[in-house]
Short mmCIF file of C-alpha atoms in Angstrom, two decimals:
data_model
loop_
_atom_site.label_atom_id
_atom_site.label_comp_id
_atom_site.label_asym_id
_atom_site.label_seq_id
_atom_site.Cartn_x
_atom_site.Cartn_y
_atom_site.Cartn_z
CA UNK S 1 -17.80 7.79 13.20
CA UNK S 2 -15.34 8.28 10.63
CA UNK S 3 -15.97 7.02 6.80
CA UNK S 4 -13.09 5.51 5.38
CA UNK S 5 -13.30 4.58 0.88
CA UNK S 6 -10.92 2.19 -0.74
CA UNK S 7 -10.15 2.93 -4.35
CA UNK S 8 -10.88 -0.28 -6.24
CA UNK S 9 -10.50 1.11 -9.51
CA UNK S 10 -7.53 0.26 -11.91
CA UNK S 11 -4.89 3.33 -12.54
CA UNK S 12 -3.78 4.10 -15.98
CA UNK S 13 -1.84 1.36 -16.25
CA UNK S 14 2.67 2.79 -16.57
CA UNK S 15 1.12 6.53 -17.55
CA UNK S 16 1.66 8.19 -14.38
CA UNK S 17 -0.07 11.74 -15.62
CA UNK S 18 -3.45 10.28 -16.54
CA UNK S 19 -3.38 7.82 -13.23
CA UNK S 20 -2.56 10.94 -11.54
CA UNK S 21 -5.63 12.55 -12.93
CA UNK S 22 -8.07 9.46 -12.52
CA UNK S 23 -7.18 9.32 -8.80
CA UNK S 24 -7.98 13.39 -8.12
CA UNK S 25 -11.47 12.25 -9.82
CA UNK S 26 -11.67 9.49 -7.69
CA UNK S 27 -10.64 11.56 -4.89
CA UNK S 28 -13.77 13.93 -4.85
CA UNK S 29 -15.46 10.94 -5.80
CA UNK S 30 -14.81 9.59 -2.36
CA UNK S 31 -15.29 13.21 -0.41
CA UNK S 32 -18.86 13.40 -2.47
CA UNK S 33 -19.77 9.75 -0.63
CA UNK S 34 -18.34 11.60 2.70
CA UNK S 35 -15.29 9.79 2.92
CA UNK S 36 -13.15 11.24 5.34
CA UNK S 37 -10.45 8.55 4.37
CA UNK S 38 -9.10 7.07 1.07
CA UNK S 39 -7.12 4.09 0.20
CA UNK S 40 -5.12 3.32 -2.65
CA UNK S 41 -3.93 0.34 -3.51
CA UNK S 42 0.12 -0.92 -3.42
CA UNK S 43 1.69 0.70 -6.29
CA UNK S 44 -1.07 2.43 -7.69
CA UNK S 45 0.75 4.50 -9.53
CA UNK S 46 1.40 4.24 -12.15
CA UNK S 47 0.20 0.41 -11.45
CA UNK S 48 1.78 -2.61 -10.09
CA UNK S 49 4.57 -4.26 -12.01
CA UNK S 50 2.95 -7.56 -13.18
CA UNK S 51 5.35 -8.50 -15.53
CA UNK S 52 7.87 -9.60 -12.70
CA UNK S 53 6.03 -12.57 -12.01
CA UNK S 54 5.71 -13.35 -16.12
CA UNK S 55 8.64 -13.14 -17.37
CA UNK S 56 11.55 -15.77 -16.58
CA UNK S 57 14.63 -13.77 -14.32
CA UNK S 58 17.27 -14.74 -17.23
CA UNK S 59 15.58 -15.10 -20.46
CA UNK S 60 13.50 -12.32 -19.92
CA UNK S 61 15.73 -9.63 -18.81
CA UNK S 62 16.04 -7.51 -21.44
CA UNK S 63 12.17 -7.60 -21.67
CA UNK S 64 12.09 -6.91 -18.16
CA UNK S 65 15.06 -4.08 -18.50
CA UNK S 66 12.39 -2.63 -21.54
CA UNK S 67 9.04 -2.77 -19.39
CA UNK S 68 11.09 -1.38 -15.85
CA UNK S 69 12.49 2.05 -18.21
CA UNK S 70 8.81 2.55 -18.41
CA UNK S 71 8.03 2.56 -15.00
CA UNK S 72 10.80 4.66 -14.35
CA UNK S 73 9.35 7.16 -16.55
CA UNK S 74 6.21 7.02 -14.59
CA UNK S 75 7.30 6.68 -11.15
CA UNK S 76 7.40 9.50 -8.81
CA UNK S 77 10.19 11.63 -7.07
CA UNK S 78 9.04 13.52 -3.86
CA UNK S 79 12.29 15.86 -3.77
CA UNK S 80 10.53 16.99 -7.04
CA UNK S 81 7.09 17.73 -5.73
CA UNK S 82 5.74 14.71 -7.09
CA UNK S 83 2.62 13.74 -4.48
CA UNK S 84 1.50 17.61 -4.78
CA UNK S 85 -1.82 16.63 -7.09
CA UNK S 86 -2.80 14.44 -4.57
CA UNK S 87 -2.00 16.84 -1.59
CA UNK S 88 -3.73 19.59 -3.49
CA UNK S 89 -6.70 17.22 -3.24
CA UNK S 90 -6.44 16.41 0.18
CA UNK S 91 -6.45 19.74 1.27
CA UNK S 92 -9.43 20.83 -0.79
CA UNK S 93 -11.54 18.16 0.17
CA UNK S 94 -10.22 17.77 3.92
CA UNK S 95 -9.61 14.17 3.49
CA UNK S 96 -6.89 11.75 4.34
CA UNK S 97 -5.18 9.92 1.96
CA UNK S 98 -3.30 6.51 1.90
CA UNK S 99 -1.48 5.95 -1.09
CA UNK S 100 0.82 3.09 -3.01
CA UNK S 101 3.07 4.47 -5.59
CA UNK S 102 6.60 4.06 -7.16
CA UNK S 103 9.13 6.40 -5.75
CA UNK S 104 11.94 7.89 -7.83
CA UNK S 105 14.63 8.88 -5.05
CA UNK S 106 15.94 11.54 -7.51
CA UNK S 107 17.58 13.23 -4.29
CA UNK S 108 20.10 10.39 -4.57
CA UNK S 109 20.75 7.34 -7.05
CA UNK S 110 17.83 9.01 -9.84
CA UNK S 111 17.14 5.77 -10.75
CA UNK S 112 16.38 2.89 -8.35
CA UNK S 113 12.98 2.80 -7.51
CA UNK S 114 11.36 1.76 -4.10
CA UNK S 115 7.73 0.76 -3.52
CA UNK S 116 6.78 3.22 -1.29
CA UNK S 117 3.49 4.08 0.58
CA UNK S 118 2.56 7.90 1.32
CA UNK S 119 0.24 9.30 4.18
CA UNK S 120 -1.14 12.95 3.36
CA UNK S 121 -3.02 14.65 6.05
CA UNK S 122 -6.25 16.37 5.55
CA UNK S 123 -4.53 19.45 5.46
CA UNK S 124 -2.24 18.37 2.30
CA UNK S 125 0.66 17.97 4.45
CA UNK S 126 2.88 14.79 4.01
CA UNK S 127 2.80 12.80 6.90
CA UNK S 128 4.72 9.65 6.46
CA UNK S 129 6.70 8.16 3.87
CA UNK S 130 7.64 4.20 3.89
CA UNK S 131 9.33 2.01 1.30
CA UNK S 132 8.86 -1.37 1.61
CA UNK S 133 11.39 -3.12 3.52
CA UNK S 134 12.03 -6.27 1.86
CA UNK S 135 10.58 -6.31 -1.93
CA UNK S 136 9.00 -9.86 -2.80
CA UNK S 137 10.59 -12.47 -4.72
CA UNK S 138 10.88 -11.20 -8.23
CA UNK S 139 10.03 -7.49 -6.97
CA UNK S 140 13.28 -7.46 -6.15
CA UNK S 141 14.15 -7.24 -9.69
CA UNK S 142 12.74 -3.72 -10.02
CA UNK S 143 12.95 -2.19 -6.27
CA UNK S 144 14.96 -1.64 -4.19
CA UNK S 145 15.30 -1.93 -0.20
CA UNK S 146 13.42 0.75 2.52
CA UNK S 147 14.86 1.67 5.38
CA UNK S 148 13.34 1.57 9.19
CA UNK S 149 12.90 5.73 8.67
CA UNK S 150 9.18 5.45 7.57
CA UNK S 151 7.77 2.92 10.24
CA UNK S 152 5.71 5.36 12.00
CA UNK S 153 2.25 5.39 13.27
CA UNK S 154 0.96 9.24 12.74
CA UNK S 155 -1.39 11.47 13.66
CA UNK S 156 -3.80 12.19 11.80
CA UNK S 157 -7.36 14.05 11.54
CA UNK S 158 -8.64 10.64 11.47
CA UNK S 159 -6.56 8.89 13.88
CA UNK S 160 -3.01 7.22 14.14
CA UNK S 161 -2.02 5.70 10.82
CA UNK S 162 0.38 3.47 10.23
CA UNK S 163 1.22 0.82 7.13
CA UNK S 164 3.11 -2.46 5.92
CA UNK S 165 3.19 -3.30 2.33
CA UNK S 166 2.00 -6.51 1.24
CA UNK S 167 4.15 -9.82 2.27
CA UNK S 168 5.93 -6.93 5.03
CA UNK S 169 2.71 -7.61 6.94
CA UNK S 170 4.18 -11.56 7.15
CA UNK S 171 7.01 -9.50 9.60
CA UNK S 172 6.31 -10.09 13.10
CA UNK S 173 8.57 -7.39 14.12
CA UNK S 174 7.80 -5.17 11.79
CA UNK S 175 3.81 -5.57 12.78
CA UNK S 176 5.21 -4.94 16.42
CA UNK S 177 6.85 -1.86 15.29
CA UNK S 178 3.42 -0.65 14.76
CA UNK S 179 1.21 -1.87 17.37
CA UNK S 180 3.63 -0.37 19.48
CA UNK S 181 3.19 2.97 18.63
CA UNK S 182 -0.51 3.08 19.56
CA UNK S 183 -2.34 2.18 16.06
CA UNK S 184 -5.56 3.11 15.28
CA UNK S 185 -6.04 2.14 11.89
CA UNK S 186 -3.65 -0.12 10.29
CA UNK S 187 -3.61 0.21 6.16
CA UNK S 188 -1.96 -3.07 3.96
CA UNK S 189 -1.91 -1.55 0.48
CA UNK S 190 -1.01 -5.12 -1.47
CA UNK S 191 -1.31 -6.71 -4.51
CA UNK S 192 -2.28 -10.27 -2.54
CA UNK S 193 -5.85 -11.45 -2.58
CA UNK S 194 -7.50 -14.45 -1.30
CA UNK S 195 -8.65 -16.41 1.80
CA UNK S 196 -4.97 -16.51 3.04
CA UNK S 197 -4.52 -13.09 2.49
CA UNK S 198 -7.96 -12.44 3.96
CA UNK S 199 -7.32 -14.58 6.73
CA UNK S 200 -3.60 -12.64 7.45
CA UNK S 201 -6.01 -9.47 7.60
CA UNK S 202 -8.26 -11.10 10.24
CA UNK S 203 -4.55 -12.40 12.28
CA UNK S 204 -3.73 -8.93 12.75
CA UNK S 205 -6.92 -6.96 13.53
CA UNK S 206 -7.12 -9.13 16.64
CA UNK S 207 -3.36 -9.26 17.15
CA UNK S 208 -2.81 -5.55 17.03
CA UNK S 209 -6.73 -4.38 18.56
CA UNK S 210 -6.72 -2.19 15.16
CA UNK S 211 -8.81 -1.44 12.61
CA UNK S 212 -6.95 -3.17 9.17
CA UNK S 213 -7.37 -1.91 5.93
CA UNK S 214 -6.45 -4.63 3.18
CA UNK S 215 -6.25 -3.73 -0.65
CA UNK S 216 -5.15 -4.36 -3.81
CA UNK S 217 -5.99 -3.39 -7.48
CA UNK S 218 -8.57 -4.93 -9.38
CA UNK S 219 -7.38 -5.18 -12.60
CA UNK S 220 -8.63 -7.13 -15.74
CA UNK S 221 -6.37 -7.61 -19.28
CA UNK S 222 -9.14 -5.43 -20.59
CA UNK S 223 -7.54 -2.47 -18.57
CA UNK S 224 -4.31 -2.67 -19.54
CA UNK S 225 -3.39 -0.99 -22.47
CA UNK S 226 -2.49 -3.01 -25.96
CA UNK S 227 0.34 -0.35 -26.76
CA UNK S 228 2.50 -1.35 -23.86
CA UNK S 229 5.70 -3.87 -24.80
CA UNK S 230 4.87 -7.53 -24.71
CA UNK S 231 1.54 -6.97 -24.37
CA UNK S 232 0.72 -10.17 -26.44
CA UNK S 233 3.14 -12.50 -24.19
CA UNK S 234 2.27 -11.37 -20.88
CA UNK S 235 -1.50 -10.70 -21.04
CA UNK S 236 -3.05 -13.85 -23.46
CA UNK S 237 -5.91 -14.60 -22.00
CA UNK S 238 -8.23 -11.72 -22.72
CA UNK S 239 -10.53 -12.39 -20.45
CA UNK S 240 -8.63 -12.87 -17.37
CA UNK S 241 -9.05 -11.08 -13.59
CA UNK S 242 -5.36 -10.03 -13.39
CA UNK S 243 -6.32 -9.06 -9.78
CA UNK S 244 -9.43 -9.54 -8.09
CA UNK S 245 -9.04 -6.52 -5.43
CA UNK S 246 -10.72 -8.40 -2.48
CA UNK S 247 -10.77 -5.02 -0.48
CA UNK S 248 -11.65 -5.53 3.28
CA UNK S 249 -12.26 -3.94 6.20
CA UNK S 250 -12.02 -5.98 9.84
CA UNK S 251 -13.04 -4.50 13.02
CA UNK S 252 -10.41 -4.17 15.97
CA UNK S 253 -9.82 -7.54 17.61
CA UNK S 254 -10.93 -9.51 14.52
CA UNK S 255 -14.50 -10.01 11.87
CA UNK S 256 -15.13 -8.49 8.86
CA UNK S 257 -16.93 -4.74 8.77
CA UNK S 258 -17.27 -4.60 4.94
CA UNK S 259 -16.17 -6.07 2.14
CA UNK S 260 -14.37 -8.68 1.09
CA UNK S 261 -15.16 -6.81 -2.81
CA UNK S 262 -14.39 -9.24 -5.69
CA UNK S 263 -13.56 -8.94 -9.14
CA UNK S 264 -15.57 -5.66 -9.16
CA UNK S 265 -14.71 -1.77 -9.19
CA UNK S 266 -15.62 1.41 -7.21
CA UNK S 267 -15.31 2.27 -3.85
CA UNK S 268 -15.87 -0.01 -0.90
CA UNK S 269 -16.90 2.52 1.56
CA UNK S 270 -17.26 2.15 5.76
CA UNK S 271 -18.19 4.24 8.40
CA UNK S 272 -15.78 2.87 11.80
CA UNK S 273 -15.38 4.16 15.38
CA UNK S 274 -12.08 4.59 15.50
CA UNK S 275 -11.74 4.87 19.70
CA UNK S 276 -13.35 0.88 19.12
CA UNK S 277 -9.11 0.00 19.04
CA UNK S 278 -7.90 1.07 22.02
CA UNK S 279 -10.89 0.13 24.00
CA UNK S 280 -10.56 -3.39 21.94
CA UNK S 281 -6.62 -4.06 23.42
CA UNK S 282 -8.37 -4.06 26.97
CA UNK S 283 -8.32 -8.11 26.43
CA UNK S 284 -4.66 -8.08 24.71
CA UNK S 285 -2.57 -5.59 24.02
CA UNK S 286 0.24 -6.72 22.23
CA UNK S 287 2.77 -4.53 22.78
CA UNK S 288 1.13 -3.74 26.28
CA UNK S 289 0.41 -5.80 29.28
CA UNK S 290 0.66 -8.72 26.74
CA UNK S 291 4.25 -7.42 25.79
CA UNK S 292 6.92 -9.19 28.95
CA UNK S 293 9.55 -6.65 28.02
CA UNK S 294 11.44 -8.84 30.78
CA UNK S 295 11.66 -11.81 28.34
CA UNK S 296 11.21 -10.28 24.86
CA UNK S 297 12.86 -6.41 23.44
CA UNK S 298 12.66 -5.21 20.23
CA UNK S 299 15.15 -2.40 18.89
CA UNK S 300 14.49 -0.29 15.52
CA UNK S 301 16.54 1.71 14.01
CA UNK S 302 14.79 4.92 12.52
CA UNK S 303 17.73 6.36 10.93
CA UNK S 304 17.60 7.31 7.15
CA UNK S 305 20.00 5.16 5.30
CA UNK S 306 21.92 6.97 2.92
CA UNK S 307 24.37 5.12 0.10
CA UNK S 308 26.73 8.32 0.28
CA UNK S 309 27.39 11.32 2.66
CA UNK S 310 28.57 14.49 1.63
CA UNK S 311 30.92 16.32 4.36
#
């Protein structure tokens, strides 16, 4: 059995050092429980960029243009050794980590920013690396467009790994991609919640025979602090669940295994046989005897995209 824990905790909402900080504790938190595993939400750090759904595209946009130089303070660049806390802490407590964060690609532009999710093997090596392919509606108003180079399944020392970012899990093909890469355990970092997110969850444990992760940040006004700009206009009502969380866990082939958590914080914690999804796509296996490669293909292109090449 392997123990997986989903951080459902808020970061330090746009300071990336002290959400940095609050996820190592939350780190050993996890490896104290056992946890083998842990999940962070999409975007974690240095915390999901609310505002895009709160302020109006034109009226807003120099609001918007104030609140997005603040997450590009906070955002983090890999070509500048950015994840190495959290590898540091995945090598000293041998655990696996799935993390949503804000990439700075200061290897090229400097500036755009992608919404990117990291896997970091138990030995603190970096595993995968994918930025979301298509960013949401407004998101695309503060990220910018991944590339086909990070959908990978990897091995792991808890299994294969593989992840989608929130409405990318809506892409058949890009589920496909996955499933066809022989997926263990299949991680949706999001900021959705809900039945129909909970039921999209269920859709693909028994589509893809995988264990699915689902998670997003539970977050309350309370959390965020007062000093950041437009505090006032975004974040009125005091009292309001910004995010419920609604971490989950469903078993290969479909029903819940623990959660959904609600409007509450900690760690939702699970112990899963991971062998359960192979022996679970004996009944379909999507991109198996299920597949008729005669009638349907699928092509991906892996290749890094870069704006500019230097001969």
């Amino acid at each position: 059995m392997t123990k997986i824990a989903i951080i459902q905790e808020p970061p330090v909402y746009l300071d990336l050092g002290k959400t940095m900080s609050r996820a190592v504790e939350l780190i050993a938190k996890a490896a104290g429980e056992g946890a083998q595993m842990v999940v962070f939400p999409e975007a974690w750090f240095p915390g999901y960029p609310t505002f895009v759904w709160r302020l109006p595209p034109g009226a807003g946009m120099g609001k918007t243009d104030e609140l997005f130089a603040h997450l590009q303070a906070n955002s983090i660049d890999l070509s500048r050794g950015g994840m190495s806390p959290l590898q540091e802490a995945a090598k000293e407590h041998e655990v696996v980590i799935v993390a949503g964060y804000q990439e700075l690609d200061g290897a090229v532009s400097g500036s755009t920013l992608f919404n990117s999710c990291i896997i970091i093997d138990a030995d603190g090596t970096i595993a995968n690396n994918h930025r979301k392919l298509m960013p949401t509606n407004p998101e695309r108003m503060v990220w910018g467009f991944g590339d086909g180079s990070g959908l990978n399944v990897v091995e792991t020392a808890v299994g294969r790994i593989g992840t989608l970012l929130c409405w990318e899990n809506y892409m058949p093909l890009a589920r496909f991609a996955l499933y066809s890469q022989n997926i263990d355990i299949y991680v949706a970092p999001t900021w959705d919640s809900g039945d129909t997110w909970l039921a999209t969850m269920q859709h693909i444990a028994r589509e893809g025979g995988c264990w699915v992760i689902g998670c997003a940040t539970a977050l309350e006004v309370s959390d965020i602090p007062t000093d950041i700009p437009y505090y006032e206009e975004l974040f009125p009502n005091k009292d309001e669940w910004v995010n419920p969380g609604d971490a989950v866990v469903y078993k290969p082939f479909g029903g819940i295994h623990a959660g959904p958590m609600h409007e509450e914080k900690g760690l939702l914690l699970a112990e899963i046989d991971v062998s359960a999804a192979r022996s679970s796509r004996r009944k379909f296996d999507a991109s198996g005897h299920y597949a008729r490669p005669d009638v349907f293909s699928l092509r991906v292109d892996r290749a890094k995209q870069p704006p500019v090449v230097f001969d």
